[in-house]
PDB file of C-alpha atoms in Angstrom:
ATOM      1  CA  PHE A   1     153.051 -63.777 -21.243  1.00 33.00           C
ATOM      2  CA  LEU A   2     151.833 -67.674 -20.617  1.00 34.00           C
ATOM      3  CA  PHE A   3     153.824 -70.883 -22.402  1.00 33.00           C
ATOM      4  CA  SER A   4     152.239 -74.241 -23.336  1.00 32.00           C
ATOM      5  CA  SER A   5     154.214 -77.321 -21.835  1.00 32.00           C
ATOM      6  CA  ARG A   6     154.937 -78.976 -25.241  1.00 40.00           C
ATOM      7  CA  SER A   7     154.819 -76.136 -27.884  1.00 39.00           C
ATOM      8  CA  LEU A   8     156.698 -73.224 -25.800  1.00 36.00           C
ATOM      9  CA  ARG A   9     154.858 -70.941 -27.737  1.00 45.00           C
ATOM     10  CA  PRO A  10     153.350 -68.137 -26.397  1.00 49.00           C
ATOM     11  CA  SER A  11     149.286 -68.535 -25.212  1.00 53.00           C
ATOM     12  CA  PHE A  12     146.828 -65.796 -25.751  1.00 58.00           C
ATOM     13  CA  TRP A  13     143.817 -67.239 -24.341  1.00 60.00           C
ATOM     14  CA  TRP A  14     143.530 -65.156 -21.340  1.00 60.00           C
ATOM     15  CA  LEU A  15     143.487 -62.626 -23.781  1.00 61.00           C
ATOM     16  CA  ARG A  16     140.966 -63.646 -25.161  1.00 63.00           C
ATOM     17  CA  CYS A  17     138.778 -64.576 -21.898  1.00 63.00           C
ATOM     18  CA  LEU A  18     139.506 -60.697 -20.796  1.00 61.00           C
ATOM     19  CA  ARG A  19     138.031 -59.238 -24.040  1.00 59.00           C
ATOM     20  CA  GLU A  20     135.685 -61.592 -23.659  1.00 56.00           C
ATOM     21  CA  MET A  21     134.422 -60.497 -20.431  1.00 59.00           C
ATOM     22  CA  CYS A  22     135.203 -56.408 -21.110  1.00 59.00           C
ATOM     23  CA  THR A  23     133.134 -56.332 -24.246  1.00 64.00           C
ATOM     24  CA  ARG A  24     130.571 -60.109 -24.111  1.00 86.00           C
ATOM     25  CA  LEU A  25     132.306 -61.016 -27.925  1.00 94.00           C
ATOM     26  CA  MET A  26     130.728 -64.322 -29.663  1.00 96.00           C
ATOM     27  CA  ARG A  27     131.757 -66.018 -32.765  1.00 96.00           C
ATOM     28  CA  GLY A  28     129.128 -65.702 -35.173  1.00 97.00           C
ATOM     29  CA  PHE A  29     129.147 -66.807 -39.382  1.00 96.00           C
ATOM     30  CA  VAL A  30     128.336 -62.956 -40.706  1.00 96.00           C
ATOM     31  CA  VAL A  31     127.071 -63.195 -44.401  1.00 93.00           C
ATOM     32  CA  ASP A  32     126.832 -59.411 -46.580  1.00 89.00           C
ATOM     33  CA  GLY A  33     126.198 -60.235 -50.075  1.00 80.00           C
ATOM     34  CA  ALA A  34     127.364 -63.768 -51.361  1.00 80.00           C
ATOM     35  CA  SER A  35     130.444 -63.676 -48.989  1.00 85.00           C
ATOM     36  CA  GLY A  36     130.293 -64.803 -45.412  1.00 90.00           C
ATOM     37  CA  SER A  37     132.828 -65.392 -42.602  1.00 93.00           C
ATOM     38  CA  VAL A  38     133.035 -66.572 -39.171  1.00 95.00           C
ATOM     39  CA  MET A  39     134.259 -63.318 -36.544  1.00 95.00           C
ATOM     40  CA  ASP A  40     133.972 -61.994 -33.410  1.00 96.00           C
ATOM     41  CA  VAL A  41     130.464 -59.919 -33.061  1.00 96.00           C
ATOM     42  CA  PRO A  42     128.653 -58.229 -29.539  1.00 96.00           C
ATOM     43  CA  VAL A  43     126.620 -60.884 -27.783  1.00 97.00           C
ATOM     44  CA  PRO A  44     123.103 -59.527 -28.195  1.00 97.00           C
ATOM     45  CA  GLU A  45     121.652 -57.828 -25.489  1.00 96.00           C
ATOM     46  CA  PRO A  46     117.483 -59.342 -24.942  1.00 97.00           C
ATOM     47  CA  ALA A  47     115.139 -56.339 -25.314  1.00 95.00           C
ATOM     48  CA  GLU A  48     112.176 -55.865 -23.377  1.00 95.00           C
ATOM     49  CA  GLY A  49     110.252 -59.175 -23.545  1.00 96.00           C
ATOM     50  CA  GLU A  50     113.089 -61.247 -25.136  1.00 97.00           C
ATOM     51  CA  ALA A  51     115.195 -64.230 -23.509  1.00 98.00           C
ATOM     52  CA  LEU A  52     118.754 -64.731 -24.277  1.00 98.00           C
ATOM     53  CA  VAL A  53     119.317 -68.093 -25.880  1.00 98.00           C
ATOM     54  CA  ARG A  54     122.493 -70.203 -26.191  1.00 98.00           C
ATOM     55  CA  VAL A  55     122.334 -72.254 -29.646  1.00 98.00           C
ATOM     56  CA  LEU A  56     122.956 -76.072 -28.652  1.00 98.00           C
ATOM     57  CA  VAL A  57     122.479 -76.862 -32.248  1.00 97.00           C
ATOM     58  CA  ALA A  58     122.010 -74.575 -35.677  1.00 97.00           C
ATOM     59  CA  ALA A  59     120.890 -76.496 -38.531  1.00 95.00           C
ATOM     60  CA  VAL A  60     121.356 -75.457 -42.328  1.00 93.00           C
ATOM     61  CA  CYS A  61     118.273 -74.740 -44.538  1.00 90.00           C
ATOM     62  CA  ALA A  62     118.363 -74.251 -47.851  1.00 85.00           C
ATOM     63  CA  THR A  63     117.096 -71.154 -47.942  1.00 87.00           C
ATOM     64  CA  ASP A  64     119.984 -70.102 -46.007  1.00 91.00           C
ATOM     65  CA  ILE A  65     121.964 -71.278 -49.030  1.00 89.00           C
ATOM     66  CA  GLU A  66     119.730 -69.032 -51.092  1.00 86.00           C
ATOM     67  CA  ILE A  67     120.478 -66.199 -48.569  1.00 89.00           C
ATOM     68  CA  MET A  68     124.126 -66.345 -49.323  1.00 87.00           C
ATOM     69  CA  LYS A  69     123.503 -65.865 -53.360  1.00 85.00           C
ATOM     70  CA  GLY A  70     121.885 -62.701 -52.502  1.00 83.00           C
ATOM     71  CA  TYR A  71     117.943 -64.128 -51.525  1.00 83.00           C
ATOM     72  CA  MET A  72     116.591 -61.427 -49.444  1.00 83.00           C
ATOM     73  CA  GLY A  73     119.181 -58.398 -49.491  1.00 86.00           C
ATOM     74  CA  PHE A  74     120.029 -60.283 -46.203  1.00 90.00           C
ATOM     75  CA  LYS A  75     122.992 -58.382 -44.113  1.00 94.00           C
ATOM     76  CA  GLY A  76     124.461 -60.281 -40.162  1.00 96.00           C
ATOM     77  CA  ILE A  77     124.208 -63.620 -38.889  1.00 97.00           C
ATOM     78  CA  VAL A  78     122.196 -66.147 -41.016  1.00 96.00           C
ATOM     79  CA  GLY A  79     120.475 -68.918 -39.616  1.00 96.00           C
ATOM     80  CA  HIS A  80     116.803 -70.022 -38.529  1.00 96.00           C
ATOM     81  CA  GLU A  81     116.894 -73.480 -36.639  1.00 96.00           C
ATOM     82  CA  PHE A  82     118.048 -74.262 -33.718  1.00 97.00           C
ATOM     83  CA  VAL A  83     118.098 -75.400 -30.287  1.00 98.00           C
ATOM     84  CA  GLY A  84     119.054 -73.731 -27.616  1.00 98.00           C
ATOM     85  CA  VAL A  85     119.273 -73.024 -23.789  1.00 98.00           C
ATOM     86  CA  VAL A  86     117.467 -70.379 -22.179  1.00 98.00           C
ATOM     87  CA  GLU A  87     120.328 -68.847 -19.998  1.00 98.00           C
ATOM     88  CA  THR A  88     117.926 -65.561 -19.186  1.00 98.00           C
ATOM     89  CA  ALA A  89     114.321 -64.697 -19.225  1.00 98.00           C
ATOM     90  CA  PRO A  90     112.018 -61.887 -17.919  1.00 97.00           C
ATOM     91  CA  ALA A  91     110.459 -62.547 -14.250  1.00 97.00           C
ATOM     92  CA  SER A  92     107.104 -63.585 -15.948  1.00 96.00           C
ATOM     93  CA  HIS A  93     109.120 -66.111 -18.031  1.00 97.00           C
ATOM     94  CA  ALA A  94     111.486 -67.410 -15.500  1.00 97.00           C
ATOM     95  CA  HIS A  95     110.553 -71.144 -15.890  1.00 97.00           C
ATOM     96  CA  LEU A  96     112.321 -71.074 -19.197  1.00 97.00           C
ATOM     97  CA  VAL A  97     115.385 -70.701 -17.604  1.00 98.00           C
ATOM     98  CA  SER A  98     118.503 -73.332 -18.419  1.00 98.00           C
ATOM     99  CA  LYS A  99     115.292 -75.400 -20.647  1.00 98.00           C
ATOM    100  CA  ARG A 100     115.918 -76.184 -23.821  1.00 98.00           C
ATOM    101  CA  VAL A 101     113.900 -74.718 -26.371  1.00 98.00           C
ATOM    102  CA  VAL A 102     113.188 -74.479 -30.176  1.00 98.00           C
ATOM    103  CA  GLY A 103     111.542 -70.392 -31.751  1.00 97.00           C
ATOM    104  CA  ASP A 104     109.308 -69.798 -34.258  1.00 95.00           C
ATOM    105  CA  ILE A 105     111.033 -67.254 -36.836  1.00 95.00           C
ATOM    106  CA  ASN A 106     108.659 -64.563 -37.443  1.00 94.00           C
ATOM    107  CA  LEU A 107     108.326 -61.694 -34.717  1.00 95.00           C
ATOM    108  CA  CYS A 108     105.534 -59.185 -35.606  1.00 92.00           C
ATOM    109  CA  CYS A 109     105.112 -56.180 -33.829  1.00 91.00           C
ATOM    110  CA  TRP A 110     101.739 -56.651 -32.596  1.00 87.00           C
ATOM    111  CA  ASP A 111     101.050 -53.512 -32.269  1.00 89.00           C
ATOM    112  CA  ALA A 112      97.238 -53.350 -32.597  1.00 88.00           C
ATOM    113  CA  ALA A 113      96.404 -49.946 -32.500  1.00 91.00           C
ATOM    114  CA  SER A 114      99.060 -49.025 -36.119  1.00 92.00           C
ATOM    115  CA  CYS A 115      99.017 -51.779 -37.847  1.00 93.00           C
ATOM    116  CA  GLY A 116      96.392 -53.595 -39.398  1.00 91.00           C
ATOM    117  CA  THR A 117      97.241 -56.618 -39.670  1.00 91.00           C
ATOM    118  CA  CYS A 118      98.336 -57.351 -36.131  1.00 91.00           C
ATOM    119  CA  ALA A 119      94.908 -55.602 -35.505  1.00 91.00           C
ATOM    120  CA  VAL A 120      93.236 -59.244 -36.966  1.00 87.00           C
ATOM    121  CA  GLY A 121      95.711 -61.478 -35.244  1.00 83.00           C
ATOM    122  CA  GLY A 122      95.567 -65.106 -35.618  1.00 78.00           C
ATOM    123  CA  ALA A 123      98.141 -66.874 -37.988  1.00 74.00           C
ATOM    124  CA  ARG A 124      97.469 -63.580 -39.781  1.00 77.00           C
ATOM    125  CA  ALA A 125      99.441 -61.603 -37.287  1.00 80.00           C
ATOM    126  CA  ARG A 126     101.541 -64.098 -35.975  1.00 79.00           C
ATOM    127  CA  ASN A 127     103.154 -64.595 -39.999  1.00 86.00           C
ATOM    128  CA  HIS A 128     102.117 -61.947 -41.491  1.00 90.00           C
ATOM    129  CA  CYS A 129     102.989 -58.043 -39.608  1.00 92.00           C
ATOM    130  CA  PRO A 130     104.473 -55.605 -42.246  1.00 92.00           C
ATOM    131  CA  LYS A 131     107.002 -54.542 -39.229  1.00 92.00           C
ATOM    132  CA  ARG A 132     107.731 -58.221 -38.550  1.00 94.00           C
ATOM    133  CA  THR A 133     111.714 -58.974 -38.560  1.00 95.00           C
ATOM    134  CA  VAL A 134     112.483 -62.651 -39.162  1.00 95.00           C
ATOM    135  CA  LEU A 135     115.183 -64.598 -37.329  1.00 97.00           C
ATOM    136  CA  GLY A 136     118.407 -64.824 -39.777  1.00 96.00           C
ATOM    137  CA  ILE A 137     116.346 -64.148 -42.855  1.00 94.00           C
ATOM    138  CA  LEU A 138     114.917 -60.328 -42.150  1.00 94.00           C
ATOM    139  CA  ASN A 139     116.563 -57.906 -40.315  1.00 95.00           C
ATOM    140  CA  LYS A 140     117.436 -59.889 -37.142  1.00 97.00           C
ATOM    141  CA  ASP A 141     120.305 -61.473 -36.154  1.00 97.00           C
ATOM    142  CA  GLY A 142     119.892 -65.918 -36.617  1.00 97.00           C
ATOM    143  CA  THR A 143     121.485 -68.572 -35.552  1.00 97.00           C
ATOM    144  CA  TYR A 144     124.523 -69.388 -36.282  1.00 97.00           C
ATOM    145  CA  CYS A 145     126.040 -67.790 -33.508  1.00 97.00           C
ATOM    146  CA  GLU A 146     127.024 -68.844 -29.898  1.00 97.00           C
ATOM    147  CA  ARG A 147     123.859 -66.788 -28.440  1.00 98.00           C
ATOM    148  CA  LEU A 148     120.670 -65.285 -30.156  1.00 98.00           C
ATOM    149  CA  THR A 149     117.559 -63.392 -28.755  1.00 98.00           C
ATOM    150  CA  LEU A 150     113.877 -63.877 -29.155  1.00 98.00           C
ATOM    151  CA  PRO A 151     110.689 -62.752 -27.775  1.00 97.00           C
ATOM    152  CA  VAL A 152     109.530 -65.720 -24.953  1.00 97.00           C
ATOM    153  CA  VAL A 153     106.167 -65.432 -26.624  1.00 95.00           C
ATOM    154  CA  ASN A 154     108.250 -67.299 -29.770  1.00 96.00           C
ATOM    155  CA  LEU A 155     109.982 -70.133 -27.584  1.00 98.00           C
ATOM    156  CA  HIS A 156     108.434 -73.601 -26.753  1.00 97.00           C
ATOM    157  CA  ALA A 157     110.399 -75.814 -24.571  1.00 98.00           C
ATOM    158  CA  VAL A 158     111.602 -79.002 -25.701  1.00 98.00           C
ATOM    159  CA  PRO A 159     110.506 -82.202 -24.204  1.00 97.00           C
ATOM    160  CA  ASP A 160     112.417 -84.511 -22.060  1.00 96.00           C
ATOM    161  CA  GLY A 161     111.588 -87.554 -24.253  1.00 97.00           C
ATOM    162  CA  VAL A 162     113.188 -85.862 -27.777  1.00 97.00           C
ATOM    163  CA  SER A 163     116.715 -85.462 -28.288  1.00 98.00           C
ATOM    164  CA  THR A 164     118.454 -82.149 -29.067  1.00 97.00           C
ATOM    165  CA  GLU A 165     119.106 -83.538 -32.563  1.00 96.00           C
ATOM    166  CA  ASN A 166     115.333 -84.544 -33.381  1.00 96.00           C
ATOM    167  CA  ALA A 167     114.609 -80.906 -32.309  1.00 97.00           C
ATOM    168  CA  ALA A 168     116.316 -79.055 -34.451  1.00 96.00           C
ATOM    169  CA  PHE A 169     113.719 -80.440 -37.268  1.00 95.00           C
ATOM    170  CA  ALA A 170     110.962 -78.555 -34.828  1.00 96.00           C
ATOM    171  CA  GLU A 171     110.944 -75.693 -37.715  1.00 94.00           C
ATOM    172  CA  PRO A 172     111.226 -77.098 -41.149  1.00 93.00           C
ATOM    173  CA  LEU A 173     108.630 -79.264 -39.347  1.00 95.00           C
ATOM    174  CA  ALA A 174     106.311 -76.336 -38.777  1.00 94.00           C
ATOM    175  CA  ALA A 175     106.170 -75.490 -42.304  1.00 93.00           C
ATOM    176  CA  ALA A 176     105.370 -79.014 -43.229  1.00 96.00           C
ATOM    177  CA  PHE A 177     102.477 -78.881 -40.980  1.00 95.00           C
ATOM    178  CA  ARG A 178     101.519 -75.451 -42.239  1.00 94.00           C
ATOM    179  CA  ILE A 179     100.051 -77.327 -45.685  1.00 95.00           C
ATOM    180  CA  ALA A 180      97.295 -79.477 -43.732  1.00 92.00           C
ATOM    181  CA  GLU A 181      97.005 -75.950 -40.979  1.00 92.00           C
ATOM    182  CA  GLN A 182      95.742 -74.141 -44.661  1.00 93.00           C
ATOM    183  CA  ARG A 183      93.512 -77.007 -45.498  1.00 93.00           C
ATOM    184  CA  VAL A 184      94.288 -76.987 -49.203  1.00 94.00           C
ATOM    185  CA  VAL A 185      93.516 -81.018 -49.276  1.00 93.00           C
ATOM    186  CA  SER A 186      90.654 -81.804 -48.977  1.00 91.00           C
ATOM    187  CA  PRO A 187      89.551 -85.713 -48.900  1.00 89.00           C
ATOM    188  CA  LYS A 188      90.269 -87.946 -51.528  1.00 91.00           C
ATOM    189  CA  ASP A 189      92.516 -85.558 -52.920  1.00 95.00           C
ATOM    190  CA  ARG A 190      95.469 -87.073 -55.154  1.00 97.00           C
ATOM    191  CA  VAL A 191      98.664 -85.283 -53.472  1.00 98.00           C
ATOM    192  CA  ALA A 192     102.240 -84.968 -55.090  1.00 98.00           C
ATOM    193  CA  ILE A 193     105.221 -83.645 -53.380  1.00 98.00           C
ATOM    194  CA  ILE A 194     107.908 -83.160 -55.692  1.00 98.00           C
ATOM    195  CA  GLY A 195     111.865 -83.288 -53.881  1.00 96.00           C
ATOM    196  CA  ASP A 196     113.482 -85.759 -51.922  1.00 96.00           C
ATOM    197  CA  GLY A 197     115.663 -82.706 -49.390  1.00 94.00           C
ATOM    198  CA  LYS A 198     114.663 -82.458 -45.612  1.00 94.00           C
ATOM    199  CA  LEU A 199     111.830 -80.708 -46.234  1.00 94.00           C
ATOM    200  CA  GLY A 200     109.953 -82.501 -48.889  1.00 96.00           C
ATOM    201  CA  LEU A 201     110.884 -85.496 -46.682  1.00 97.00           C
ATOM    202  CA  LEU A 202     108.890 -84.322 -43.547  1.00 97.00           C
ATOM    203  CA  ILE A 203     106.038 -82.684 -45.841  1.00 97.00           C
ATOM    204  CA  ALA A 204     105.459 -86.303 -47.300  1.00 98.00           C
ATOM    205  CA  GLU A 205     105.811 -87.608 -43.917  1.00 97.00           C
ATOM    206  CA  VAL A 206     102.811 -84.630 -42.215  1.00 96.00           C
ATOM    207  CA  LEU A 207     100.702 -85.484 -45.608  1.00 96.00           C
ATOM    208  CA  GLY A 208     100.935 -89.098 -45.563  1.00 95.00           C
ATOM    209  CA  ARG A 209      99.429 -89.538 -41.948  1.00 94.00           C
ATOM    210  CA  HIS A 210      96.903 -86.784 -42.771  1.00 92.00           C
ATOM    211  CA  ALA A 211      96.198 -88.254 -45.436  1.00 92.00           C
ATOM    212  CA  ALA A 212      95.299 -91.819 -43.554  1.00 89.00           C
ATOM    213  CA  SER A 213      93.408 -89.134 -41.134  1.00 89.00           C
ATOM    214  CA  LEU A 214      90.719 -88.343 -43.921  1.00 85.00           C
ATOM    215  CA  GLY A 215      89.314 -91.386 -43.962  1.00 81.00           C
ATOM    216  CA  GLU A 216      88.895 -94.231 -46.186  1.00 83.00           C
ATOM    217  CA  GLY A 217      89.241 -93.771 -50.195  1.00 83.00           C
ATOM    218  CA  THR A 218      91.351 -90.676 -49.674  1.00 88.00           C
ATOM    219  CA  PRO A 219      94.318 -91.722 -51.924  1.00 94.00           C
ATOM    220  CA  MET A 220      98.022 -92.117 -50.528  1.00 95.00           C
ATOM    221  CA  PRO A 221     100.166 -89.420 -51.401  1.00 97.00           C
ATOM    222  CA  VAL A 222     103.002 -89.807 -53.998  1.00 98.00           C
ATOM    223  CA  LEU A 223     106.669 -88.988 -53.664  1.00 98.00           C
ATOM    224  CA  PHE A 224     108.619 -87.772 -56.346  1.00 98.00           C
ATOM    225  CA  GLY A 225     112.321 -87.476 -55.496  1.00 97.00           C
ATOM    226  CA  ARG A 226     116.015 -88.527 -57.263  1.00 96.00           C
ATOM    227  CA  HIS A 227     117.703 -90.177 -54.553  1.00 97.00           C
ATOM    228  CA  ALA A 228     116.585 -93.783 -53.390  1.00 97.00           C
ATOM    229  CA  ALA A 229     118.439 -93.408 -50.412  1.00 97.00           C
ATOM    230  CA  LYS A 230     116.469 -90.588 -49.429  1.00 97.00           C
ATOM    231  CA  MET A 231     113.405 -91.607 -50.270  1.00 97.00           C
ATOM    232  CA  GLY A 232     114.286 -94.619 -48.624  1.00 96.00           C
ATOM    233  CA  LEU A 233     114.195 -92.558 -45.052  1.00 96.00           C
ATOM    234  CA  LEU A 234     110.476 -92.058 -44.835  1.00 96.00           C
ATOM    235  CA  SER A 235     108.861 -93.596 -42.200  1.00 94.00           C
ATOM    236  CA  SER A 236     106.199 -97.165 -43.012  1.00 91.00           C
ATOM    237  CA  ALA A 237     104.004 -94.832 -40.909  1.00 91.00           C
ATOM    238  CA  ALA A 238     103.736 -91.593 -43.251  1.00 92.00           C
ATOM    239  CA  GLN A 239     102.358 -94.287 -45.870  1.00 92.00           C
ATOM    240  CA  VAL A 240     103.542 -92.606 -49.092  1.00 96.00           C
ATOM    241  CA  GLU A 241     104.247 -93.935 -52.200  1.00 97.00           C
ATOM    242  CA  THR A 242     107.561 -92.991 -54.011  1.00 97.00           C
ATOM    243  CA  ALA A 243     108.802 -92.594 -57.270  1.00 97.00           C
ATOM    244  CA  PHE A 244     111.397 -90.596 -59.332  1.00 97.00           C
ATOM    245  CA  ALA A 245     110.865 -87.471 -60.140  1.00 96.00           C
ATOM    246  CA  ALA A 246     112.659 -88.738 -63.838  1.00 95.00           C
ATOM    247  CA  SER A 247     109.850 -90.503 -64.954  1.00 95.00           C
ATOM    248  CA  ALA A 248     106.623 -89.163 -63.477  1.00 96.00           C
ATOM    249  CA  LEU A 249     106.047 -87.404 -67.156  1.00 96.00           C
ATOM    250  CA  PRO A 250     104.653 -88.089 -68.728  1.00 96.00           C
ATOM    251  CA  VAL A 251     102.846 -91.500 -67.387  1.00 96.00           C
ATOM    252  CA  ARG A 252     102.042 -88.964 -64.686  1.00 97.00           C
ATOM    253  CA  ALA A 253     100.753 -85.659 -66.367  1.00 97.00           C
ATOM    254  CA  ALA A 254      97.694 -83.930 -65.069  1.00 97.00           C
ATOM    255  CA  SER A 255      96.954 -86.392 -62.265  1.00 97.00           C
ATOM    256  CA  PHE A 256      96.995 -84.805 -59.017  1.00 98.00           C
ATOM    257  CA  ASP A 257      94.769 -82.338 -57.145  1.00 98.00           C
ATOM    258  CA  VAL A 258      97.200 -81.241 -55.116  1.00 98.00           C
ATOM    259  CA  VAL A 259     100.824 -80.651 -55.800  1.00 98.00           C
ATOM    260  CA  VAL A 260     103.187 -79.495 -53.376  1.00 98.00           C
ATOM    261  CA  ASP A 261     107.221 -77.665 -54.697  1.00 96.00           C
ATOM    262  CA  ALA A 262     109.621 -79.070 -52.261  1.00 95.00           C
ATOM    263  CA  THR A 263     112.239 -79.049 -54.718  1.00 93.00           C
ATOM    264  CA  GLY A 264     114.370 -75.573 -53.891  1.00 84.00           C
ATOM    265  CA  SER A 265     114.505 -75.007 -57.308  1.00 85.00           C
ATOM    266  CA  PRO A 266     113.003 -72.856 -60.101  1.00 81.00           C
ATOM    267  CA  THR A 267     112.086 -75.494 -62.410  1.00 84.00           C
ATOM    268  CA  GLY A 268     110.334 -77.397 -59.801  1.00 89.00           C
ATOM    269  CA  LEU A 269     107.154 -75.194 -60.919  1.00 90.00           C
ATOM    270  CA  ASP A 270     107.288 -76.414 -64.197  1.00 92.00           C
ATOM    271  CA  LEU A 271     106.723 -80.041 -63.164  1.00 95.00           C
ATOM    272  CA  ALA A 272     104.552 -79.263 -60.197  1.00 96.00           C
ATOM    273  CA  ARG A 273     102.331 -77.668 -63.351  1.00 95.00           C
ATOM    274  CA  SER A 274     102.704 -80.209 -65.589  1.00 96.00           C
ATOM    275  CA  LEU A 275     101.099 -82.592 -62.836  1.00 98.00           C
ATOM    276  CA  CYS A 276      98.502 -81.120 -61.522  1.00 98.00           C
ATOM    277  CA  ARG A 277      95.288 -81.624 -63.094  1.00 97.00           C
ATOM    278  CA  PRO A 278      92.963 -78.794 -64.354  1.00 98.00           C
ATOM    279  CA  LEU A 279      91.318 -76.725 -61.505  1.00 97.00           C
ATOM    280  CA  GLY A 280      94.400 -78.167 -58.759  1.00 98.00           C
ATOM    281  CA  ALA A 281      96.088 -76.057 -56.596  1.00 97.00           C
ATOM    282  CA  VAL A 282      99.811 -76.067 -56.876  1.00 97.00           C
ATOM    283  CA  VAL A 283     101.587 -75.530 -53.429  1.00 97.00           C
ATOM    284  CA  LEU A 284     105.005 -73.521 -53.876  1.00 95.00           C
ATOM    285  CA  LYS A 285     107.601 -73.756 -50.554  1.00 91.00           C
ATOM    286  CA  SER A 286     111.042 -73.400 -52.192  1.00 81.00           C
ATOM    287  CA  THR A 287     112.394 -70.283 -51.945  1.00 74.00           C
ATOM    288  CA  CYS A 288     115.330 -69.396 -54.899  1.00 68.00           C
ATOM    289  CA  ALA A 289     117.298 -66.640 -55.257  1.00 58.00           C
ATOM    290  CA  ALA A 290     117.656 -67.205 -58.687  1.00 58.00           C
ATOM    291  CA  GLY A 291     115.018 -66.456 -61.246  1.00 59.00           C
ATOM    292  CA  ALA A 292     113.328 -68.594 -64.435  1.00 61.00           C
ATOM    293  CA  ASP A 293     111.340 -67.497 -67.188  1.00 73.00           C
ATOM    294  CA  PHE A 294     107.469 -68.193 -65.873  1.00 76.00           C
ATOM    295  CA  ASN A 295     105.098 -68.789 -68.419  1.00 84.00           C
ATOM    296  CA  THR A 296     101.975 -67.572 -66.666  1.00 87.00           C
ATOM    297  CA  ALA A 297      99.647 -69.359 -69.770  1.00 93.00           C
ATOM    298  CA  PRO A 298      99.306 -73.145 -68.260  1.00 92.00           C
ATOM    299  CA  PHE A 299      97.907 -71.521 -64.969  1.00 92.00           C
ATOM    300  CA  VAL A 300      95.661 -69.341 -66.462  1.00 94.00           C
ATOM    301  CA  VAL A 301      94.366 -72.303 -68.858  1.00 95.00           C
ATOM    302  CA  ASP A 302      94.453 -75.125 -66.736  1.00 96.00           C
ATOM    303  CA  GLU A 303      92.768 -72.395 -63.746  1.00 96.00           C
ATOM    304  CA  LEU A 304      95.565 -73.744 -61.405  1.00 96.00           C
ATOM    305  CA  ARG A 305      95.458 -72.094 -57.726  1.00 96.00           C
ATOM    306  CA  VAL A 306      98.679 -70.860 -56.340  1.00 95.00           C
ATOM    307  CA  VAL A 307      99.118 -71.513 -53.019  1.00 95.00           C
ATOM    308  CA  GLY A 308     102.352 -70.174 -51.151  1.00 93.00           C
ATOM    309  CA  SER A 309     102.913 -71.593 -47.941  1.00 93.00           C
ATOM    310  CA  ARG A 310     105.490 -71.075 -45.124  1.00 85.00           C
ATOM    311  CA  CYS A 311     106.221 -71.426 -41.811  1.00 76.00           C
TER     312      CYS A 311
END
């Protein structure tokens, strides 16, 4: 045994090092239903076409919290927002080794012969392959650990001018851009965003700039939130009006062409519906483990479009 000169207590660090060298273990936060704990788990072995990534930062997302409440029935290492450094990669992508990276979280099969979705290609294959796994969400261990694996085609190098902390927002920022990518918002549409959490603020930043890019006459989006301090984090470049959600009704009822629900709460859908005008669109960004009574009548009567949106 080795002893610390201060405490004279036996130090077993060398045993841990020996075990890690022999079995390649790492620390990870493993969830199973509503329980979770930090434990030793094997370091993942990259499959063909995959890289081994050492995690520098793993961000916490509301979806992670919902998973720990039972959402998706996930078992394994949770988490999907990260920045890491590539330790190993296939020879075709050797240039990524030692680079900081972020990653797309959807892993599709790309088997065009047997998968009709992947045969179509494009965004449909990227996000909606029926055989896909999803980092930290569906049959693929995630980011709350020391190392992870991802296909090299899913990895994106972080520019040198972007800090690791800022790069950790890449995944939710991609989710915000997805709304513009889906072309839900047209010129002169009045847009509301509900929710002033991380995702709601990023959506406001994106849609505010998007509205400005659509030309003169496009209304400024409105962010409805509960926290003045959070809404105050919006940049001036976003060009977004802010208002308290508690005062939205009845003054702003049926006032918006497009309403984005980013509350993370089952009750957010009802407020979104109330703010949306007839023939408008409600964009759903919330993933919740808990259900709520859902009255379809207002959606049918007002002929509302409901658009699911994720990254």
